Amino acid sequence: MRKILRWIRNILLWYFAITIGMVIVLRWVPVYFTPLMIIRAVEQKMDGKSIKLEKTWKPLSEISPDLQLAVVCTEDQNFLKHHGFDFGAIQKAIKHNEKSKRKRGASTISQQTAKNVFLWPGRSWIRKGFEVYFTFLIESIWSKERIMEVYLNIAEMGNGIYGAEAASKAYFNTSAAKINKRQAATLAIVLPSPLKYNAKHPSPYLNGRINWTLQQMRFWGGKLDYSKKEKK
């Protein structure tokens, strides 16, 4: 029994050491591949299609401030205030989902980043537990700017398209630094369902959501002020 407990303890110690080390390294090193990218590539190959993987890492300084603000307006308006989890949004989502067939999520940008970098897609409680763990790690070790930088470089934004730079070129024939406000709002709106929504030819429903996002961006003053983030 002692050997088993010692074995379990050693596994846990190694797991914590490796995962914490990974998060520390990725505080500075670009994230070039994610589990989702690999999964999508395998799916394409199994379907007999050629592998499509468009991505170009860009520092946050070369990603439009409009896009940074747009994703906060659409995905996580308390991004600068919370420490990884928006408990108010979680409670609202639970109440909404009890009454509506159309489910609403409450994952923050930090949670989505943790999931995209370290985990596989899915809704199991086991995966959710790992997501909580990695969200805590990146919120403890990375800055809000770094979380946003990684998020906007690895998020799936279309079929085989990952990150703001690749999406800007694919849909608008420009760079992530030069997209305008409406283009930024469009990319932010397709993030929840990038394989369903078409950023190049948005539907009337998407155009309505884009206009709402632009209103929210104006309400925020047109810029995301990282100096207003909560101290950790």
Tab-separated table of C-alpha atoms in Angstrom:
chain	number	residue	atom	x	y	z
A	1	MET	CA	0.000	0.000	0.000
A	2	ARG	CA	2.832	2.384	0.855
A	3	LYS	CA	4.459	1.675	-2.497
A	4	ILE	CA	1.229	2.527	-4.297
A	5	LEU	CA	0.835	5.771	-2.354
A	6	ARG	CA	4.469	6.664	-3.012
A	7	TRP	CA	3.977	5.898	-6.700
A	8	ILE	CA	0.875	8.120	-6.858
A	9	ARG	CA	2.679	10.897	-4.986
A	10	ASN	CA	5.620	10.772	-7.398
A	11	ILE	CA	3.322	10.891	-10.423
A	12	LEU	CA	1.523	13.931	-9.025
A	13	LEU	CA	4.786	15.690	-8.198
A	14	TRP	CA	6.102	15.087	-11.707
A	15	TYR	CA	2.800	16.221	-13.220
A	16	PHE	CA	2.797	19.476	-11.269
A	17	ALA	CA	6.474	20.099	-12.032
A	18	ILE	CA	6.041	19.499	-15.774
A	19	THR	CA	2.820	21.481	-16.186
A	20	ILE	CA	4.015	24.441	-14.124
A	21	GLY	CA	7.271	24.393	-16.083
A	22	MET	CA	5.349	24.415	-19.366
A	23	VAL	CA	3.279	27.406	-18.297
A	24	ILE	CA	6.404	29.289	-17.196
A	25	VAL	CA	8.151	28.632	-20.523
A	26	LEU	CA	5.082	29.648	-22.530
A	27	ARG	CA	4.992	32.955	-20.718
A	28	TRP	CA	7.610	34.016	-23.276
A	29	VAL	CA	7.773	31.343	-26.006
A	30	PRO	CA	5.184	31.456	-28.840
A	31	VAL	CA	2.626	28.644	-28.965
A	32	TYR	CA	3.065	27.176	-32.433
A	33	PHE	CA	0.798	24.124	-32.148
A	34	THR	CA	-2.186	23.136	-30.036
A	35	PRO	CA	-4.066	19.855	-29.517
A	36	LEU	CA	-6.998	21.205	-31.567
A	37	MET	CA	-4.750	21.968	-34.541
A	38	ILE	CA	-3.487	18.383	-34.496
A	39	ILE	CA	-7.011	16.969	-34.121
A	40	ARG	CA	-8.323	19.045	-37.042
A	41	ALA	CA	-5.375	17.977	-39.214
A	42	VAL	CA	-6.066	14.307	-38.451
A	43	GLU	CA	-9.777	14.797	-39.229
A	44	GLN	CA	-8.920	16.372	-42.582
A	45	LYS	CA	-6.564	13.514	-43.423
A	46	MET	CA	-9.136	10.876	-42.456
A	47	ASP	CA	-11.708	12.610	-44.665
A	48	GLY	CA	-9.312	12.350	-47.594
A	49	LYS	CA	-8.646	16.083	-47.678
A	50	SER	CA	-5.312	17.853	-47.817
A	51	ILE	CA	-4.218	19.302	-44.498
A	52	LYS	CA	-4.979	23.006	-44.184
A	53	LEU	CA	-3.179	24.808	-41.383
A	54	GLU	CA	-2.859	28.570	-41.737
A	55	LYS	CA	-1.298	30.412	-38.809
A	56	THR	CA	1.236	33.169	-38.207
A	57	TRP	CA	2.301	34.184	-34.725
A	58	LYS	CA	2.234	37.916	-34.044
A	59	PRO	CA	3.096	39.831	-30.859
A	60	LEU	CA	0.213	41.688	-29.244
A	61	SER	CA	1.673	44.990	-30.455
A	62	GLU	CA	0.993	43.830	-34.032
A	63	ILE	CA	-2.618	42.841	-33.405
A	64	SER	CA	-5.219	45.578	-33.757
A	65	PRO	CA	-6.363	47.102	-30.437
A	66	ASP	CA	-9.847	47.057	-31.989
A	67	LEU	CA	-9.748	43.260	-32.146
A	68	GLN	CA	-8.524	43.001	-28.565
A	69	LEU	CA	-11.437	45.154	-27.439
A	70	ALA	CA	-13.934	43.360	-29.681
A	71	VAL	CA	-13.215	39.919	-28.209
A	72	VAL	CA	-13.578	41.303	-24.694
A	73	CYS	CA	-16.933	42.846	-25.642
A	74	THR	CA	-18.219	39.596	-27.135
A	75	GLU	CA	-16.503	36.899	-25.081
A	76	ASP	CA	-15.597	38.203	-21.635
A	77	GLN	CA	-16.469	41.737	-20.539
A	78	ASN	CA	-14.961	41.170	-17.092
A	79	PHE	CA	-11.630	39.979	-18.509
A	80	LEU	CA	-9.637	42.707	-16.773
A	81	LYS	CA	-11.479	42.264	-13.469
A	82	HIS	CA	-11.580	38.531	-12.795
A	83	HIS	CA	-8.775	36.114	-11.972
A	84	GLY	CA	-9.747	33.477	-14.505
A	85	PHE	CA	-13.372	32.770	-13.613
A	86	ASP	CA	-16.428	35.000	-13.900
A	87	PHE	CA	-18.691	33.589	-11.197
A	88	GLY	CA	-21.446	36.085	-11.935
A	89	ALA	CA	-21.574	34.964	-15.568
A	90	ILE	CA	-21.546	31.320	-14.465
A	91	GLN	CA	-24.607	31.859	-12.252
A	92	LYS	CA	-26.437	33.675	-15.056
A	93	ALA	CA	-25.599	30.875	-17.507
A	94	ILE	CA	-26.910	28.230	-15.113
A	95	LYS	CA	-30.216	30.079	-14.662
A	96	HIS	CA	-30.522	30.671	-18.413
A	97	ASN	CA	-29.790	27.035	-19.284
A	98	GLU	CA	-32.428	25.812	-16.829
A	99	LYS	CA	-35.107	27.704	-18.762
A	100	SER	CA	-33.848	27.675	-22.350
A	101	LYS	CA	-33.006	24.957	-24.864
A	102	ARG	CA	-30.380	27.247	-26.371
A	103	LYS	CA	-27.461	26.792	-24.003
A	104	ARG	CA	-25.217	29.656	-22.943
A	105	GLY	CA	-21.601	29.253	-21.889
A	106	ALA	CA	-19.675	31.267	-19.330
A	107	SER	CA	-16.064	30.452	-20.159
A	108	THR	CA	-13.723	33.399	-19.830
A	109	ILE	CA	-10.960	34.266	-22.287
A	110	SER	CA	-8.527	32.841	-19.729
A	111	GLN	CA	-10.411	29.526	-19.628
A	112	GLN	CA	-10.606	29.354	-23.407
A	113	THR	CA	-6.884	30.051	-23.673
A	114	ALA	CA	-6.050	27.342	-21.132
A	115	LYS	CA	-8.285	24.872	-22.967
A	116	ASN	CA	-6.890	25.722	-26.402
A	117	VAL	CA	-3.228	25.548	-25.383
A	118	PHE	CA	-3.179	22.504	-23.130
A	119	LEU	CA	-6.328	20.418	-23.602
A	120	TRP	CA	-8.575	18.615	-26.027
A	121	PRO	CA	-12.124	19.652	-27.063
A	122	GLY	CA	-14.931	18.205	-24.985
A	123	ARG	CA	-17.382	18.804	-22.171
A	124	SER	CA	-16.513	16.064	-19.683
A	125	TRP	CA	-16.045	16.915	-16.018
A	126	ILE	CA	-12.500	15.509	-16.165
A	127	ARG	CA	-11.511	17.886	-18.956
A	128	LYS	CA	-13.254	20.734	-17.135
A	129	GLY	CA	-11.215	19.944	-14.035
A	130	PHE	CA	-7.970	20.183	-15.996
A	131	GLU	CA	-9.236	23.436	-17.516
A	132	VAL	CA	-9.732	24.923	-14.050
A	133	TYR	CA	-6.205	23.872	-13.081
A	134	PHE	CA	-4.531	25.355	-16.166
A	135	THR	CA	-6.639	28.516	-15.957
A	136	PHE	CA	-5.398	29.026	-12.406
A	137	LEU	CA	-1.809	28.519	-13.589
A	138	ILE	CA	-1.878	30.965	-16.498
A	139	GLU	CA	-3.704	33.592	-14.442
A	140	SER	CA	-1.029	33.217	-11.751
A	141	ILE	CA	2.000	33.206	-14.066
A	142	TRP	CA	1.013	35.132	-17.203
A	143	SER	CA	-0.098	38.744	-17.523
A	144	LYS	CA	-3.484	39.672	-18.985
A	145	GLU	CA	-1.643	40.966	-22.042
A	146	ARG	CA	0.072	37.594	-22.500
A	147	ILE	CA	-3.213	35.718	-22.136
A	148	MET	CA	-4.770	37.932	-24.806
A	149	GLU	CA	-1.723	37.552	-27.060
A	150	VAL	CA	-1.820	33.759	-26.906
A	151	TYR	CA	-5.603	33.650	-27.300
A	152	LEU	CA	-5.589	35.778	-30.444
A	153	ASN	CA	-2.771	33.739	-31.977
A	154	ILE	CA	-4.176	30.239	-31.513
A	155	ALA	CA	-7.976	30.586	-31.567
A	156	GLU	CA	-9.705	28.687	-34.366
A	157	MET	CA	-11.208	31.264	-36.743
A	158	GLY	CA	-12.260	29.112	-39.671
A	159	ASN	CA	-11.536	25.860	-41.459
A	160	GLY	CA	-7.792	25.389	-40.960
A	161	ILE	CA	-7.392	29.038	-39.960
A	162	TYR	CA	-5.893	29.865	-36.564
A	163	GLY	CA	-5.151	33.229	-35.056
A	164	ALA	CA	-5.842	36.837	-35.924
A	165	GLU	CA	-3.122	37.228	-38.551
A	166	ALA	CA	-4.164	34.227	-40.651
A	167	ALA	CA	-7.852	35.163	-40.340
A	168	SER	CA	-7.236	38.790	-41.330
A	169	LYS	CA	-5.389	37.691	-44.446
A	170	ALA	CA	-7.901	34.977	-45.359
A	171	TYR	CA	-11.044	37.087	-44.936
A	172	PHE	CA	-9.950	40.688	-45.479
A	173	ASN	CA	-6.637	40.454	-47.357
A	174	THR	CA	-4.850	42.538	-44.752
A	175	SER	CA	-2.825	42.073	-41.579
A	176	ALA	CA	-4.118	41.768	-38.027
A	177	ALA	CA	-2.554	45.148	-37.297
A	178	LYS	CA	-4.521	46.916	-40.043
A	179	ILE	CA	-8.053	45.538	-39.802
A	180	ASN	CA	-10.730	48.144	-39.182
A	181	LYS	CA	-13.310	48.182	-36.393
A	182	ARG	CA	-16.000	46.334	-38.332
A	183	GLN	CA	-13.571	43.644	-39.438
A	184	ALA	CA	-12.406	43.267	-35.839
A	185	ALA	CA	-16.004	42.915	-34.655
A	186	THR	CA	-16.640	40.328	-37.368
A	187	LEU	CA	-13.719	38.139	-36.283
A	188	ALA	CA	-14.817	38.396	-32.662
A	189	ILE	CA	-18.369	37.332	-33.498
A	190	VAL	CA	-17.357	34.175	-35.384
A	191	LEU	CA	-15.102	32.939	-32.552
A	192	PRO	CA	-17.777	30.889	-30.733
A	193	SER	CA	-18.565	28.874	-33.908
A	194	PRO	CA	-15.780	29.440	-36.454
A	195	LEU	CA	-16.742	26.436	-38.596
A	196	LYS	CA	-20.397	27.489	-38.708
A	197	TYR	CA	-20.188	31.238	-39.282
A	198	ASN	CA	-18.668	32.869	-42.366
A	199	ALA	CA	-16.617	35.965	-41.586
A	200	LYS	CA	-16.198	36.814	-45.259
A	201	HIS	CA	-19.921	36.751	-46.028
A	202	PRO	CA	-21.772	37.352	-42.744
A	203	SER	CA	-25.466	36.521	-42.563
A	204	PRO	CA	-28.105	39.078	-41.485
A	205	TYR	CA	-27.963	37.527	-38.010
A	206	LEU	CA	-24.187	37.970	-37.856
A	207	ASN	CA	-24.443	41.541	-39.132
A	208	GLY	CA	-26.809	42.284	-36.276
A	209	ARG	CA	-24.325	40.829	-33.793
A	210	ILE	CA	-21.497	42.789	-35.432
A	211	ASN	CA	-23.441	46.048	-35.049
A	212	TRP	CA	-24.100	45.217	-31.386
A	213	THR	CA	-20.370	44.597	-30.874
A	214	LEU	CA	-19.502	47.947	-32.447
A	215	GLN	CA	-21.908	49.648	-30.030
A	216	GLN	CA	-20.247	47.886	-27.113
A	217	MET	CA	-16.819	48.965	-28.349
A	218	ARG	CA	-17.957	52.589	-28.425
A	219	PHE	CA	-19.384	52.195	-24.925
A	220	TRP	CA	-15.948	50.995	-23.761
A	221	GLY	CA	-14.339	54.123	-25.190
A	222	GLY	CA	-12.849	52.405	-28.214
A	223	LYS	CA	-9.839	50.944	-26.435
A	224	LEU	CA	-8.971	48.200	-23.961
A	225	ASP	CA	-7.042	49.735	-21.069
A	226	TYR	CA	-4.860	47.027	-19.519
A	227	SER	CA	-3.816	49.411	-16.755
A	228	LYS	CA	-7.296	48.930	-15.262
A	229	LYS	CA	-6.775	45.215	-14.668
A	230	GLU	CA	-7.231	43.906	-11.146
A	231	LYS	CA	-4.021	43.250	-9.237
A	232	LYS	CA	-3.240	39.586	-8.610
